[in-house]
Short mmCIF file of C-alpha atoms in Angstrom, two decimals:
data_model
loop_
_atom_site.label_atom_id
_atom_site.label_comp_id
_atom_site.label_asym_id
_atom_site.label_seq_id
_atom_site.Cartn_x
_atom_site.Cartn_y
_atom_site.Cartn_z
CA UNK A 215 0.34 -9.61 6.17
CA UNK A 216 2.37 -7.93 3.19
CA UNK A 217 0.52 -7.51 -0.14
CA UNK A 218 2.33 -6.24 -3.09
CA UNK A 219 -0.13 -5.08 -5.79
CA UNK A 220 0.30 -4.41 -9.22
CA UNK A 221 -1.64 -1.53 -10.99
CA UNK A 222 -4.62 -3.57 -12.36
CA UNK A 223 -6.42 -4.66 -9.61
CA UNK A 224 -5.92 -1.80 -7.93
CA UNK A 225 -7.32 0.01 -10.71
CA UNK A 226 -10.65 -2.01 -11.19
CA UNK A 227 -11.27 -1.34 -7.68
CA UNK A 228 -11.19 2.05 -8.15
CA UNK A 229 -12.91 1.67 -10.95
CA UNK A 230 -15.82 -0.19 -9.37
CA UNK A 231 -15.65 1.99 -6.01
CA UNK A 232 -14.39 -1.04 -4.00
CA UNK A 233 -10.78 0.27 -3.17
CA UNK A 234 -11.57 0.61 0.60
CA UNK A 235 -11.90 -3.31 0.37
CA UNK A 236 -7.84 -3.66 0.61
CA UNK A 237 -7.63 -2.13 3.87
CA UNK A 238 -10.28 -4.38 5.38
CA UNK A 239 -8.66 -7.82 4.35
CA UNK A 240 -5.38 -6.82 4.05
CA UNK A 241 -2.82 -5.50 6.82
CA UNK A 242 -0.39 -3.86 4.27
CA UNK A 243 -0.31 -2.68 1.14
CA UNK A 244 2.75 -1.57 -0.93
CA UNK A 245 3.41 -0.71 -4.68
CA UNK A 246 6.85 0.03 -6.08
CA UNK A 247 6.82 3.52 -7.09
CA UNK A 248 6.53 2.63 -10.90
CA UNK A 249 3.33 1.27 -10.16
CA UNK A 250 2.62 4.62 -8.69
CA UNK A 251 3.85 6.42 -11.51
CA UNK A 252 1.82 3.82 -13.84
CA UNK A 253 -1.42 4.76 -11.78
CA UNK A 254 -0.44 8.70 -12.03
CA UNK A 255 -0.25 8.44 -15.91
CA UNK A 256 -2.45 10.90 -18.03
CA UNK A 257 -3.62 7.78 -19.76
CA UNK A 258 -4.94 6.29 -16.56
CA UNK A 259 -8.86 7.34 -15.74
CA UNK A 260 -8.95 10.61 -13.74
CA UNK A 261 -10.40 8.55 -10.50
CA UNK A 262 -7.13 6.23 -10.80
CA UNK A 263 -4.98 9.89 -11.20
CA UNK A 264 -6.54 11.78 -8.44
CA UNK A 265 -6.45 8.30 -5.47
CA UNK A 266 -2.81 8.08 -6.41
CA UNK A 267 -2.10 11.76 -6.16
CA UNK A 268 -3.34 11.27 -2.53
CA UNK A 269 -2.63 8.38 -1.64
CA UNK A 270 -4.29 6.40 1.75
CA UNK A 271 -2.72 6.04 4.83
CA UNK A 272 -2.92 2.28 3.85
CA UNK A 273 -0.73 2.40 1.35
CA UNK A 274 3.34 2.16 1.18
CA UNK A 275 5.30 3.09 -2.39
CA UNK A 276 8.86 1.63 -2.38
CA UNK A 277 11.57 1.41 -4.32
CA UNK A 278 12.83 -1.92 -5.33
CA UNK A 279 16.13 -2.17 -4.06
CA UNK A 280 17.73 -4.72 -5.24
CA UNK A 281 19.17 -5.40 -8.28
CA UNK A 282 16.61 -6.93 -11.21
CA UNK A 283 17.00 -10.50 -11.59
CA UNK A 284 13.79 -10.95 -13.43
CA UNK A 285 14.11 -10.69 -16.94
CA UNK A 286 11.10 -11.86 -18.60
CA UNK A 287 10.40 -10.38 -21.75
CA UNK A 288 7.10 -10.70 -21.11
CA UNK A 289 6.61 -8.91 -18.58
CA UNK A 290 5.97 -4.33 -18.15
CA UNK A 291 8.02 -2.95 -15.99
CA UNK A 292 5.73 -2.42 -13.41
CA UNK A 293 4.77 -6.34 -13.24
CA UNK A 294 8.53 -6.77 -13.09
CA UNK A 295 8.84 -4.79 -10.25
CA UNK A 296 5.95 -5.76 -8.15
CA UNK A 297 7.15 -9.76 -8.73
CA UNK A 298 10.87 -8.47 -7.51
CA UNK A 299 9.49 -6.25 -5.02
CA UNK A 300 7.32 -9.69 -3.22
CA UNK A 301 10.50 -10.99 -3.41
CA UNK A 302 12.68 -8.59 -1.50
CA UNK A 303 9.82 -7.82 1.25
CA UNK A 304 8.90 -11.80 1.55
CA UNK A 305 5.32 -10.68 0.96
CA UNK A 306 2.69 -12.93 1.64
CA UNK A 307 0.57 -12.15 -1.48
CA UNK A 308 1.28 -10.45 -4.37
CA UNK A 309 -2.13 -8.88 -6.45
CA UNK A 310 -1.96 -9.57 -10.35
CA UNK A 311 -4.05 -10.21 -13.01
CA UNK A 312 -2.48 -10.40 -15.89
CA UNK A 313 -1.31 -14.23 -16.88
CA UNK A 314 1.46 -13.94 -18.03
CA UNK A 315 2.68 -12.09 -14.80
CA UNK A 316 1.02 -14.76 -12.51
CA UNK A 317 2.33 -17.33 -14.25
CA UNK A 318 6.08 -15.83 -13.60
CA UNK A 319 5.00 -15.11 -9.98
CA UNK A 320 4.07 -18.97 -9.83
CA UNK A 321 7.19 -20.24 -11.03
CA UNK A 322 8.94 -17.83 -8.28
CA UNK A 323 6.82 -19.52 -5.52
CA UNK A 324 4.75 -16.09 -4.83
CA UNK A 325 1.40 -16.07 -3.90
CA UNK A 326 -0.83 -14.84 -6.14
CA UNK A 327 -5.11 -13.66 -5.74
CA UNK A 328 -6.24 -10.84 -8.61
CA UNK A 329 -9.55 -8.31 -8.39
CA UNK A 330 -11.59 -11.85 -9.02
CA UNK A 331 -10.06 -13.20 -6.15
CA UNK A 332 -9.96 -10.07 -3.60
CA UNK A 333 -13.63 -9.80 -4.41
CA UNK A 334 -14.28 -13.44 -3.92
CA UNK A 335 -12.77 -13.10 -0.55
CA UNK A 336 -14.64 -9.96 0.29
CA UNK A 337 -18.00 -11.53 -0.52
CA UNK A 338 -17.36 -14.53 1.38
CA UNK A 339 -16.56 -12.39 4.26
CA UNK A 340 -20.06 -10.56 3.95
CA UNK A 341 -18.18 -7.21 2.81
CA UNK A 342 -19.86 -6.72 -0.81
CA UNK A 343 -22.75 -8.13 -2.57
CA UNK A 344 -20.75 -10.51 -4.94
CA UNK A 345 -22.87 -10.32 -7.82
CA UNK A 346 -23.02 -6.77 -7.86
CA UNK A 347 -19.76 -6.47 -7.54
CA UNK A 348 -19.20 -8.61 -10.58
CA UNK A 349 -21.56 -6.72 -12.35
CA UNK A 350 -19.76 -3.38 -11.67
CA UNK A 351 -16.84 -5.46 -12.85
CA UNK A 352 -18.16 -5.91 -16.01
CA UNK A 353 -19.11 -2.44 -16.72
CA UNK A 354 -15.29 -1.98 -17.30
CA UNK A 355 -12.68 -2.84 -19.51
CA UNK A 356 -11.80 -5.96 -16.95
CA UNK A 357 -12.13 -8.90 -19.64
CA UNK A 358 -12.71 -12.94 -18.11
CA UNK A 359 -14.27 -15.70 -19.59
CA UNK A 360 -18.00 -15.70 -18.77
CA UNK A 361 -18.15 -18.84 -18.07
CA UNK A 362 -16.10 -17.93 -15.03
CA UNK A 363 -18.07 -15.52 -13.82
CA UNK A 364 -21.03 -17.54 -14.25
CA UNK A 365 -18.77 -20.64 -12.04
CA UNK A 366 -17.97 -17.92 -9.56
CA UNK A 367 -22.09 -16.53 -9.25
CA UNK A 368 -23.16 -19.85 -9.06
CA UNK A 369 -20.71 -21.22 -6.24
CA UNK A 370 -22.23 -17.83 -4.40
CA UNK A 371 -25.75 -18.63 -4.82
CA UNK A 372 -25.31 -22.08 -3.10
CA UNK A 373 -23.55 -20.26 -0.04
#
């Protein structure tokens, strides 16, 4: 399986220590490099800096040969890319949070799961303690309605 990721979820996982969770549901990761060089900026937390600076075995940068054809104005560059870059590889999932991204990503037929999702799968797989998780979430700058998270709690509870 190909996953294309965009910086933000993997920079909540860093974030919330749950990076290693990629490798365990997914076969392959790859970023375009600007994603890399998004992740390597001094703005970026000094955990996000220092994982990209080494990066894990599990991880593939790549350039995004082909020409552009997304222009949506809408979109950073390194959104742009990632969308482009699902397209070239034929990736089976692309990793994106922000909406206005996923909603281009839609429109292009891509698959689409953000942190929410990867740590929805995770917890029904028995890999993380859900709620915690969510909890860590919280602690950071990730912003979601609560009454999601409170759907997304609840639906574990019942499990």
């Amino acid at each position: 399986m190909i996953v294309i990721s965009d910086t933000s979820p993997l920079c909540y996982l860093l974030l919330i220590d749950l990076i290693d969770l990629l490798p365990q549901l997914y076969d392959r990761i790859v970023i375009p490099e600007i994603i890399r060089d998004e992740l390597a900026a001094p703005k970026s937390p000094a955990i996000v800096q220092a994982w990209i600076a080494q990066p894990p075995s599990s991880l593939e940068i790549r350039a995004v040969t082909t020409s552009n054809t997304l222009s949506a104005d809408a979109l950073d560059p390194g959104e742009r890319d990632a969308i482009v870059l699902a397209e070239e590889l034929q990736a089976d999932l692309i990793l994106l949070d922000d909406q206005a991204a996923r909603t281009v990503a839609t429109q292009r037929g891509l698959a689409i799961v953000g942190v929410l999702g990867i740590l929805v799968k995770a917890g029904q797989q028995g890999k993380i303690d859900f709620p915690t998780a969510i909890a860590r979430l919280q602690q950071t700058t990730f912003r979601v309605s609560a009454s999601l998270i409170q759907t997304l709690i609840d639906q574990f509870e019942q499990l």
